Coordinates of C-alpha atoms and ligand atoms in Angstrom, one line a residue:
M1 CA 0.0 0.0 0.0
K2 CA 3.1 2.2 0.1
E3 CA 2.6 3.6 -3.4
N4 CA -0.6 5.2 -2.3
H5 CA 0.6 6.8 0.9
L6 CA 0.6 10.6 0.6
T7 CA 3.6 12.1 2.2
E8 CA 4.5 15.7 2.3
D9 CA 7.9 16.2 0.8
N10 CA 10.6 15.6 3.4
C11 CA 8.1 14.8 6.2
V12 CA 9.5 12.5 8.8
P13 CA 7.0 11.5 11.6
E14 CA 8.3 12.6 15.0
V15 CA 6.9 9.4 16.6
N16 CA 6.2 5.9 15.4
P17 CA 2.5 6.0 14.7
S18 CA 2.2 2.2 14.9
I19 CA 3.3 2.3 18.6
P20 CA 0.5 4.1 20.5
S21 CA 2.5 4.4 23.7
T22 CA 4.9 6.7 21.9
I23 CA 2.2 9.1 20.7
P24 CA 1.8 12.0 23.0
K25 CA -1.8 12.5 24.1
F26 CA -3.8 15.7 24.2
V27 CA -1.4 17.8 22.1
D28 CA -3.8 18.5 19.3
E29 CA -6.8 20.9 19.6
L30 CA -10.1 19.3 18.8
P31 CA -11.3 20.3 15.3
I32 CA -14.9 21.1 14.8
P33 CA -16.2 19.9 11.5
K34 CA -17.3 23.0 9.6
V35 CA -20.9 23.4 8.7
L36 CA -21.4 23.1 4.9
N37 CA -22.8 26.0 3.0
P38 CA -25.3 25.0 0.4
D39 CA -24.6 25.5 -3.3
K40 CA -28.1 26.8 -3.7
R41 CA -30.8 27.8 -1.2
G42 CA -34.6 28.2 -2.0
N43 CA -37.6 29.0 0.1
N44 CA -37.8 25.7 1.9
Y45 CA -34.8 23.7 0.6
A46 CA -31.1 23.7 0.3
Y47 CA -29.0 22.0 -2.4
Y48 CA -25.5 20.6 -1.8
E49 CA -22.9 19.0 -4.1
I50 CA -20.5 16.9 -2.1
E51 CA -17.6 15.2 -3.7
M52 CA -15.8 12.2 -2.3
K53 CA -12.1 12.4 -2.9
C54 CA -8.7 11.4 -1.6
A55 CA -6.9 13.8 0.7
G56 CA -3.9 14.0 3.0
H57 CA -5.1 14.3 6.6
K58 CA -3.1 15.2 9.6
F59 CA -4.2 12.9 12.4
H60 CA -1.7 14.1 14.9
R61 CA 0.9 16.9 15.5
D62 CA 3.7 14.4 15.2
F63 CA 2.5 12.5 12.2
C64 CA 2.9 13.2 8.6
K65 CA -0.2 13.4 6.5
T66 CA -2.2 10.2 6.0
L67 CA -4.2 9.2 3.0
V68 CA -8.0 9.3 3.7
Y69 CA -11.1 9.3 1.7
G70 CA -13.2 12.3 2.7
Y71 CA -16.5 14.0 1.7
N72 CA -15.3 17.2 0.0
G73 CA -11.8 15.8 0.8
I74 CA -12.1 16.4 4.5
Y75 CA -12.3 13.9 7.4
P76 CA -14.6 13.8 9.2
G77 CA -17.0 15.1 6.4
P78 CA -18.5 18.6 6.7
T79 CA -21.6 18.9 8.9
I80 CA -24.9 19.4 7.2
E81 CA -27.3 21.5 9.3
T82 CA -31.0 22.0 8.6
M83 CA -34.3 23.0 10.2
K84 CA -36.9 20.3 10.4
D85 CA -39.2 20.2 7.3
Q86 CA -36.6 22.1 5.2
A87 CA -35.7 19.7 2.4
V88 CA -32.1 19.0 1.7
Y89 CA -31.0 17.8 -1.8
A90 CA -27.5 16.3 -2.0
K91 CA -25.7 15.3 -5.2
W92 CA -23.1 12.8 -4.0
I93 CA -20.2 12.7 -6.4
N94 CA -17.5 10.0 -6.4
N95 CA -14.1 11.3 -7.5
L96 CA -12.2 8.6 -5.8
P97 CA -9.5 6.4 -7.4
L98 CA -10.5 3.1 -8.9
K99 CA -8.4 1.0 -6.6
H100 CA -8.9 0.9 -2.9
F101 CA -5.9 1.6 -0.5
L102 CA -7.3 -0.8 2.0
P103 CA -7.5 -4.5 1.5
V104 CA -10.6 -5.5 -0.4
D105 CA -12.0 -9.0 0.2
K106 CA -13.2 -10.1 -3.2
S107 CA -15.2 -13.0 -1.8
L108 CA -17.8 -10.9 0.0
H109 CA -21.3 -10.0 -1.3
G110 CA -21.0 -7.2 -3.8
A111 CA -17.2 -7.3 -4.0
I112 CA -17.0 -10.1 -6.6
D113 CA -16.6 -8.9 -10.1
N114 CA -17.4 -5.3 -9.2
P115 CA -15.0 -2.3 -9.3
E116 CA -13.1 -1.9 -6.0
V117 CA -14.0 1.6 -5.1
R118 CA -17.8 1.8 -5.1
T119 CA -19.7 4.3 -2.9
V120 CA -23.3 5.0 -1.9
V121 CA -24.3 7.4 0.9
H122 CA -26.7 6.6 3.6
L123 CA -28.1 9.2 5.9
H124 CA -28.3 7.1 9.1
G125 CA -31.5 7.6 11.2
A126 CA -33.4 9.5 8.5
N127 CA -36.9 8.8 7.4
V128 CA -36.5 9.0 3.6
A129 CA -37.7 7.3 0.4
P130 CA -35.9 4.2 -0.6
E131 CA -34.3 5.7 -3.7
S132 CA -32.6 8.3 -1.4
D133 CA -31.7 5.8 1.4
G134 CA -28.4 4.6 0.1
F135 CA -29.3 1.0 -0.5
P136 CA -26.1 -1.0 -0.5
E137 CA -26.6 -2.0 -4.1
A138 CA -27.2 1.5 -5.3
W139 CA -23.5 2.1 -5.4
F140 CA -21.7 4.1 -8.1
T141 CA -18.1 4.5 -9.1
R142 CA -16.2 7.6 -10.2
N143 CA -18.3 9.7 -12.6
Y144 CA -21.1 7.2 -12.2
E145 CA -19.2 5.1 -14.7
F146 CA -20.4 1.8 -13.1
T147 CA -23.4 1.5 -11.0
G148 CA -25.0 -1.2 -8.8
S149 CA -28.3 -2.9 -9.6
S150 CA -30.3 -0.6 -7.3
F151 CA -28.8 2.7 -8.4
S152 CA -31.5 5.1 -9.6
K153 CA -30.4 8.6 -9.1
E154 CA -27.6 11.1 -8.4
V155 CA -29.3 13.6 -6.2
Y156 CA -30.8 12.4 -3.0
E157 CA -33.7 14.1 -1.3
Y158 CA -34.0 14.3 2.5
P159 CA -37.3 15.8 3.6
N160 CA -36.2 16.2 7.3
N161 CA -39.7 15.6 8.4
Q162 CA -38.6 14.5 11.8
Q163 CA -37.7 16.0 15.1
A164 CA -34.4 17.7 16.0
T165 CA -31.7 15.2 16.3
T166 CA -28.1 14.2 15.4
L167 CA -27.9 12.0 12.4
W168 CA -24.8 11.0 10.4
Y169 CA -24.1 10.2 6.9
H170 CA -21.7 7.5 5.9
D171 CA -20.8 5.1 3.1
H172 CA -22.9 2.0 2.7
S173 CA -21.6 0.1 -0.3
L174 CA -22.2 -3.6 -0.4
G175 CA -19.1 -5.6 0.9
I176 CA -16.8 -2.6 1.5
T177 CA -18.7 -0.4 4.0
R178 CA -16.2 -1.2 6.7
L179 CA -13.3 0.0 4.5
N180 CA -15.0 3.1 3.2
V181 CA -16.1 4.2 6.6
Y182 CA -12.7 3.5 8.1
A183 CA -11.0 5.3 5.2
G184 CA -12.9 8.5 6.4
L185 CA -16.3 8.6 4.7
A186 CA -18.5 9.7 7.6
G187 CA -20.0 13.0 8.8
F188 CA -22.6 14.7 10.9
Y189 CA -26.1 15.7 9.8
I190 CA -28.0 17.8 12.4
I191 CA -31.7 18.7 12.4
H192 CA -33.0 21.5 14.5
D193 CA -36.5 22.3 15.4
F194 CA -38.4 25.2 17.2
N195 CA -39.0 23.1 20.3
E196 CA -35.2 22.4 20.6
L197 CA -34.3 26.0 19.9
S198 CA -36.8 27.3 22.5
L199 CA -35.3 25.2 25.4
G200 CA -32.3 27.4 26.2
L201 CA -29.9 24.5 25.7
P202 CA -26.2 25.4 25.1
K203 CA -25.9 26.4 21.5
D204 CA -23.5 27.5 18.7
E205 CA -19.9 27.3 20.0
Y206 CA -21.2 25.5 23.1
D207 CA -22.9 22.7 21.0
I208 CA -20.2 20.4 19.9
P209 CA -20.4 17.2 17.8
L210 CA -17.9 14.5 18.7
I211 CA -17.3 11.6 16.2
I212 CA -15.3 8.9 17.9
Q213 CA -13.5 6.2 15.9
D214 CA -10.7 3.9 16.8
K215 CA -7.9 3.6 14.3
T216 CA -4.5 1.9 13.9
F217 CA -1.6 3.4 12.0
N218 CA 1.3 1.9 10.2
S219 CA 4.8 3.2 11.2
D220 CA 4.8 5.5 8.2
G221 CA 1.5 7.0 9.4
S222 CA -0.7 5.3 6.9
L223 CA -4.0 3.8 8.0
F224 CA -3.7 0.1 9.0
Y225 CA -6.6 -2.3 8.4
P226 CA -6.0 -6.0 8.7
S227 CA -5.9 -7.9 5.5
N228 CA -6.6 -11.3 6.9
T229 CA -7.7 -13.4 9.8
T230 CA -5.3 -15.0 12.2
P231 CA -4.5 -17.7 11.2
P232 CA -5.0 -16.5 7.6
N233 CA -7.7 -18.1 5.6
K234 CA -5.9 -20.0 2.9
Y235 CA -8.7 -19.6 0.3
V236 CA -9.3 -16.0 0.6
N237 CA -6.7 -13.2 0.8
P238 CA -7.4 -10.5 1.7
S239 CA -10.2 -11.7 4.0
V240 CA -12.7 -9.9 6.1
V241 CA -12.0 -10.2 9.8
R242 CA -14.5 -10.8 12.6
A243 CA -13.7 -7.7 14.5
F244 CA -11.4 -4.7 14.1
I245 CA -10.4 -2.7 17.2
G246 CA -8.0 0.2 16.6
A247 CA -5.1 1.0 18.9
T248 CA -5.7 4.8 19.1
M249 CA -8.8 7.0 19.7
V250 CA -9.6 9.5 17.0
V251 CA -12.1 12.3 17.7
N252 CA -13.2 14.6 15.0
G253 CA -10.2 13.4 13.0
K254 CA -7.4 13.9 15.7
V255 CA -5.8 11.3 17.7
W256 CA -6.4 11.9 21.4
P257 CA -7.2 15.6 21.1
Y258 CA -8.0 18.2 23.8
F259 CA -10.7 20.8 23.8
K260 CA -10.5 24.1 25.6
V261 CA -13.6 25.0 27.5
E262 CA -15.0 27.9 29.5
P263 CA -16.3 27.1 33.0
R264 CA -19.9 26.7 31.9
K265 CA -22.3 24.1 30.3
Y266 CA -21.7 22.5 27.0
R267 CA -23.8 20.3 24.8
F268 CA -22.0 17.4 23.2
R269 CA -23.5 15.2 20.5
I270 CA -21.4 12.0 20.7
L271 CA -21.3 9.5 17.9
N272 CA -19.6 6.2 18.0
A273 CA -18.5 5.7 14.3
S274 CA -16.0 2.9 15.0
N275 CA -16.1 -0.2 13.0
T276 CA -16.5 -2.8 15.8
N277 CA -15.9 -1.4 19.2
G278 CA -18.5 -0.3 21.7
Y279 CA -17.5 2.0 24.6
V280 CA -18.7 2.7 28.1
L281 CA -17.9 6.4 28.5
K282 CA -17.3 8.3 31.6
L283 CA -15.5 11.4 33.0
S284 CA -12.2 11.0 34.8
N285 CA -13.3 13.3 37.7
G286 CA -16.4 11.3 38.4
Q287 CA -18.6 14.1 37.2
S288 CA -22.1 13.3 35.7
F289 CA -23.5 13.8 32.3
Y290 CA -27.0 15.1 31.8
Q291 CA -28.4 13.2 28.9
I292 CA -30.9 15.1 26.7
G293 CA -31.2 12.9 23.7
T294 CA -30.8 9.6 22.0
D295 CA -30.4 8.5 18.3
G296 CA -33.7 9.9 17.2
G297 CA -34.0 13.1 19.2
L298 CA -34.7 14.7 22.6
L299 CA -35.8 12.6 25.6
G300 CA -38.9 13.5 27.6
E301 CA -36.8 14.8 30.3
P302 CA -33.0 14.8 31.1
V303 CA -31.3 11.8 32.6
K304 CA -28.3 12.1 34.9
L305 CA -25.6 9.5 34.1
E306 CA -22.3 8.6 35.6
S307 CA -21.4 6.6 32.5
F308 CA -23.2 5.2 29.5
P309 CA -22.6 2.6 26.8
L310 CA -22.2 3.7 23.2
D311 CA -22.2 1.0 20.6
P312 CA -21.3 1.5 17.0
A313 CA -23.6 4.0 15.2
E314 CA -25.3 5.1 18.4
R315 CA -25.5 8.7 19.3
I316 CA -26.0 10.3 22.7
D317 CA -26.8 14.0 23.3
V318 CA -25.4 15.2 26.7
I319 CA -24.7 18.3 28.7
I320 CA -21.5 18.6 30.7
D321 CA -21.3 21.3 33.2
F322 CA -17.7 22.6 33.7
S323 CA -18.8 25.5 35.9
K324 CA -17.6 24.0 39.2
L325 CA -14.1 23.5 37.8
K326 CA -11.2 25.9 38.3
H327 CA -9.1 27.5 35.6
G328 CA -6.4 25.1 34.5
D329 CA -8.4 21.9 35.5
T330 CA -8.5 19.0 33.1
V331 CA -11.0 16.2 32.7
I332 CA -10.6 13.1 30.6
L333 CA -13.4 11.4 28.7
N334 CA -12.5 7.8 28.9
T335 CA -14.0 4.3 28.7
E336 CA -14.6 2.0 31.4
E337 CA -13.9 -1.5 30.1
T338 CA -13.5 -4.1 32.6
D339 CA -9.9 -5.0 31.8
F340 CA -8.6 -1.9 30.3
K341 CA -9.1 1.8 30.3
V342 CA -8.9 3.9 27.2
D343 CA -8.6 7.6 27.0
V344 CA -10.7 9.3 24.4
M345 CA -10.0 13.0 24.7
Q346 CA -9.4 15.7 27.3
F347 CA -11.3 18.9 28.3
K348 CA -9.1 21.8 29.6
V349 CA -10.9 24.5 31.5
E350 CA -8.7 27.2 30.1
L351 CA -10.9 29.8 28.5
P352 CA -12.3 32.7 30.5
L353 CA -16.0 32.8 30.8
K354 CA -17.1 35.0 27.9
Y355 CA -20.4 36.0 29.4
K356 CA -22.7 34.6 32.1
D357 CA -23.9 31.1 31.2
R358 CA -27.6 31.5 30.7
S359 CA -28.1 28.1 29.1
V360 CA -30.2 25.6 31.2
I361 CA -30.8 21.9 31.6
P362 CA -34.6 22.1 31.3
K363 CA -36.8 19.8 33.5
K364 CA -38.9 18.8 30.5
L365 CA -37.6 18.5 26.9
R366 CA -40.6 17.4 24.9
P367 CA -43.6 15.3 25.2
M368 CA -42.5 11.8 24.6
E369 CA -45.2 9.7 22.9
K370 CA -45.0 6.0 23.6
L371 CA -45.7 3.4 20.9
D372 CA -48.5 1.3 22.2
K373 CA -47.8 -2.5 22.4
D374 CA -51.5 -3.2 21.9
M375 CA -51.4 -1.3 18.5
A376 CA -48.9 -3.8 17.2
K377 CA -50.2 -5.6 14.2
R378 CA -47.5 -8.3 14.3
I379 CA -44.8 -9.7 16.5
R380 CA -41.8 -10.8 14.5
R381 CA -39.4 -13.3 16.0
L382 CA -35.9 -13.1 14.8
T383 CA -32.6 -14.7 15.7
L384 CA -28.9 -13.8 15.4
S385 CA -27.2 -16.8 14.0
Q386 CA -24.0 -18.1 12.6
S387 CA -22.7 -20.6 10.1
L388 CA -19.8 -21.2 7.9
D389 CA -19.4 -19.6 4.6
H390 CA -18.1 -21.2 1.4
Y391 CA -14.5 -20.7 2.5
G392 CA -15.0 -22.2 6.0
R393 CA -15.0 -18.8 7.7
N394 CA -17.4 -18.1 10.5
M395 CA -20.2 -16.0 9.2
L396 CA -22.8 -14.2 11.2
M397 CA -26.3 -13.9 9.9
L398 CA -29.8 -12.8 10.8
N399 CA -32.3 -15.6 10.9
N400 CA -29.9 -17.9 9.2
K401 CA -30.2 -16.0 5.9
M402 CA -27.8 -14.2 3.7
F403 CA -28.3 -10.7 2.4
S404 CA -29.1 -12.0 -1.1
D405 CA -31.8 -14.3 0.1
P406 CA -35.4 -13.1 -0.6
A407 CA -36.8 -10.5 1.8
T408 CA -38.6 -12.0 4.7
E409 CA -39.1 -8.9 6.9
M410 CA -41.9 -7.2 5.1
P411 CA -44.0 -5.0 7.4
E412 CA -47.1 -3.4 6.0
Y413 CA -47.1 0.3 5.3
D414 CA -48.3 2.3 8.3
S415 CA -48.2 -0.7 10.6
I416 CA -46.7 -1.1 14.1
E417 CA -44.7 -4.1 14.7
I418 CA -42.8 -5.6 17.7
W419 CA -39.5 -7.3 16.8
E420 CA -38.2 -9.8 19.3
I421 CA -34.6 -10.4 18.5
A422 CA -33.0 -13.4 20.2
N423 CA -29.2 -13.5 20.5
P424 CA -28.1 -17.1 21.4
L425 CA -24.5 -16.3 20.3
V426 CA -23.0 -16.7 23.8
N427 CA -19.7 -18.4 22.8
P428 CA -16.7 -16.1 22.8
P429 CA -16.6 -13.4 21.6
N430 CA -20.0 -13.2 23.3
V431 CA -20.8 -9.6 22.3
S432 CA -23.8 -7.4 21.8
H433 CA -24.7 -6.8 18.3
P434 CA -25.8 -3.2 17.6
I435 CA -28.9 -4.0 15.4
H436 CA -30.0 -1.1 13.2
L437 CA -33.2 -0.6 11.2
H438 CA -33.3 1.9 8.3
L439 CA -36.3 4.1 7.8
V440 CA -37.6 4.2 11.3
Q441 CA -36.9 5.4 14.8
F442 CA -38.1 2.8 17.2
Q443 CA -38.5 2.3 21.0
I444 CA -36.9 -0.4 23.1
L445 CA -39.5 -2.3 25.1
N446 CA -37.3 -4.6 27.2
R447 CA -34.7 -7.4 27.3
Q448 CA -35.3 -10.9 28.7
P449 CA -32.8 -13.6 29.4
F450 CA -33.5 -17.1 28.0
D451 CA -32.0 -20.5 28.2
V452 CA -29.5 -20.7 25.3
N453 CA -28.8 -24.4 25.5
T454 CA -32.3 -25.6 24.9
F455 CA -32.7 -22.9 22.3
N456 CA -29.7 -24.2 20.4
E457 CA -30.8 -27.8 20.9
K458 CA -34.2 -27.1 19.4
K459 CA -32.4 -25.2 16.6
F460 CA -34.8 -22.4 16.8
I461 CA -34.4 -20.0 14.1
E462 CA -37.8 -18.4 13.9
Y463 CA -38.6 -19.2 17.4
G464 CA -42.1 -19.5 18.7
T465 CA -43.5 -20.4 22.1
G466 CA -40.9 -23.0 23.0
I467 CA -38.4 -20.5 24.3
D468 CA -37.4 -20.9 28.0
Y469 CA -37.0 -17.6 29.7
T470 CA -34.8 -17.6 32.7
G471 CA -35.9 -14.2 34.1
A472 CA -38.4 -11.4 33.8
P473 CA -38.1 -8.8 31.1
V474 CA -35.9 -5.9 32.1
D475 CA -36.7 -2.3 31.1
P476 CA -34.2 -0.5 28.8
D477 CA -31.5 1.5 30.5
P478 CA -32.5 5.1 31.5
S479 CA -30.2 6.3 28.7
E480 CA -32.2 4.3 26.1
R481 CA -35.7 5.5 26.8
G482 CA -36.1 7.6 23.8
W483 CA -36.2 7.2 20.0
K484 CA -33.6 4.8 18.8
D485 CA -32.4 3.5 15.5
V486 CA -29.7 1.1 16.9
V487 CA -30.2 -1.3 19.8
R488 CA -27.8 -3.5 21.6
V489 CA -28.9 -7.1 21.2
E490 CA -27.2 -8.6 24.2
P491 CA -26.0 -12.2 24.2
G492 CA -28.4 -14.6 26.0
K493 CA -31.3 -12.3 25.8
V494 CA -34.3 -11.5 23.7
T495 CA -34.4 -7.8 22.9
R496 CA -37.8 -6.4 22.1
I497 CA -38.4 -3.2 20.1
I498 CA -41.5 -1.6 18.7
A499 CA -41.6 0.4 15.4
H500 CA -44.0 2.2 13.3
F501 CA -43.2 1.6 9.6
K502 CA -44.6 4.9 8.2
N503 CA -44.3 7.4 5.3
Y504 CA -42.7 5.2 2.7
T505 CA -42.9 1.8 1.1
G506 CA -40.1 0.0 -0.6
D507 CA -36.7 -1.6 -0.1
Y508 CA -34.7 -0.8 2.9
I509 CA -32.4 -3.0 5.1
W510 CA -31.7 -3.9 8.7
H511 CA -28.4 -5.0 9.9
C512 CA -25.8 -5.3 12.6
H513 CA -23.8 -2.1 12.7
I514 CA -20.5 -3.8 13.5
L515 CA -19.2 -3.1 10.0
E516 CA -17.2 -6.3 9.7
H517 CA -20.5 -8.2 10.4
E518 CA -22.6 -6.1 8.1
D519 CA -20.1 -6.6 5.2
H520 CA -20.2 -10.4 5.8
D521 CA -23.9 -11.0 5.6
M522 CA -25.2 -9.8 8.9
M523 CA -27.6 -7.7 6.9
R524 CA -31.1 -8.4 5.5
P525 CA -33.6 -6.6 3.3
L526 CA -36.4 -4.8 5.1
R527 CA -39.3 -4.3 2.6
V528 CA -42.3 -2.1 3.6
I529 CA -45.2 -3.2 1.5
K530 CA -48.4 -1.5 0.6
K531 CA -51.5 -3.2 1.9
Y532 CA -54.5 -3.5 -0.4
C533 CA -57.1 -4.6 2.1
D534 CA -57.3 -5.7 5.8
Ligands
C2O1 CU1 -25.5 3.5 9.7 CU2 -27.4 0.9 7.4 O1 -26.4 2.2 8.5
CU2 CU1 -28.9 3.6 8.8
CU3 CU1 -22.8 -8.1 14.8

């Protein structure tokens, strides 16, 4: 991959980027992705042209520039901001090279016989028509020269007919999503509404998006991504891996940055855009967070949290109050894993208070409607499963089906459904799978433990009544009691969600948001169908 590595002339890295312990922490200031100006603005719409291209990106003061793929050549991509009900049109343009700089596994769905660098953009969490959703087979190559079977248009339309929230856009091409997102193709998309703006929350320079990704670097500073499993699969090389966990933490494009704050309240919209890793985040001084929102928008009321889990693709909206801290104090945002602790970034209370902090943590944020279980037209029972693929590799699936198998999850238009997702995969790695549905924001009903051994013996795939529960259903965490588009489906439990499939019919998908799983068939069609009669 050397030949693709962009180096500035004469740049020699000051540290060895492949050895994280040599990289000084908290020496780079946190960049804030800039808000993109539309190319055109009308009465109730904005139009953008966004070009995906290669760029040299400086991840750290002591690194040379690293080759990334960026929207408009920047990583993370520029932020798109809009008001609710103001339409956004985006022409996504691929000006990337034809050959990928990361190892492409040609055996995966979509990667066989297709050009290496394919792109398609998905606005994660948005309620949009299927042609603008970024279906994995709607990919296109440079200049739209080659297109996937579902490609239908160049300009996507986002009506933004949903409440204020933090969405994100990222690549979703079949079989290479993990590589394209890791290469840099991800950015924020923020919707505001009048309710949110009337609440007195910290805003503008006190409203900061944080995109967290873990990454590993080669010694020359280029991005490292594994090209094979250990031990290597002898039939497929490069081969997809089961998990990828980077050795450094990158926030808004910098390795272990710091952020200078005033002694006052700030709002942080935190997104975990890592390939595999979930985090449990906390503050090093034991201070609390005040959570105000989830994936799909504001909660009914704030929730005080000491720490919270954040799995891939999940967002959390929190307020941190630095007003009790003294000038010069520092606080580290870190993770709380059982066996190891990882620093993410640092806050330095170093700026003088510009003016009195008049922002508030309101008692009530918005009326939180609850989807009613009794309104559910159908309960769908689904199982996370695994098998071996054609090359003898372990392959994770949904309901024992591959992505290319015919659609089976076909909710009726405007119907409410309960999905009960069983995760019997308790053998190591014994992880939660962050399951994501396109099109909808859903609510988590509960999680209930079941007897995995009997479940496996009976070979339940679409399980029915025969499941042996070993405990009562447990309510979702306080941090999950809002609108969600990703849910942790924990091992040994059935996770129940409720969703209203409204506004559009057509072909969407649901999948695990661990990108290595998604690219290797832990993804299924989701088809919303029109009903002709009851
Ligand atoms: Cu964030 Cu189907 O994706
Ligand atoms: Cu999505
Ligand atoms: Cu998974």
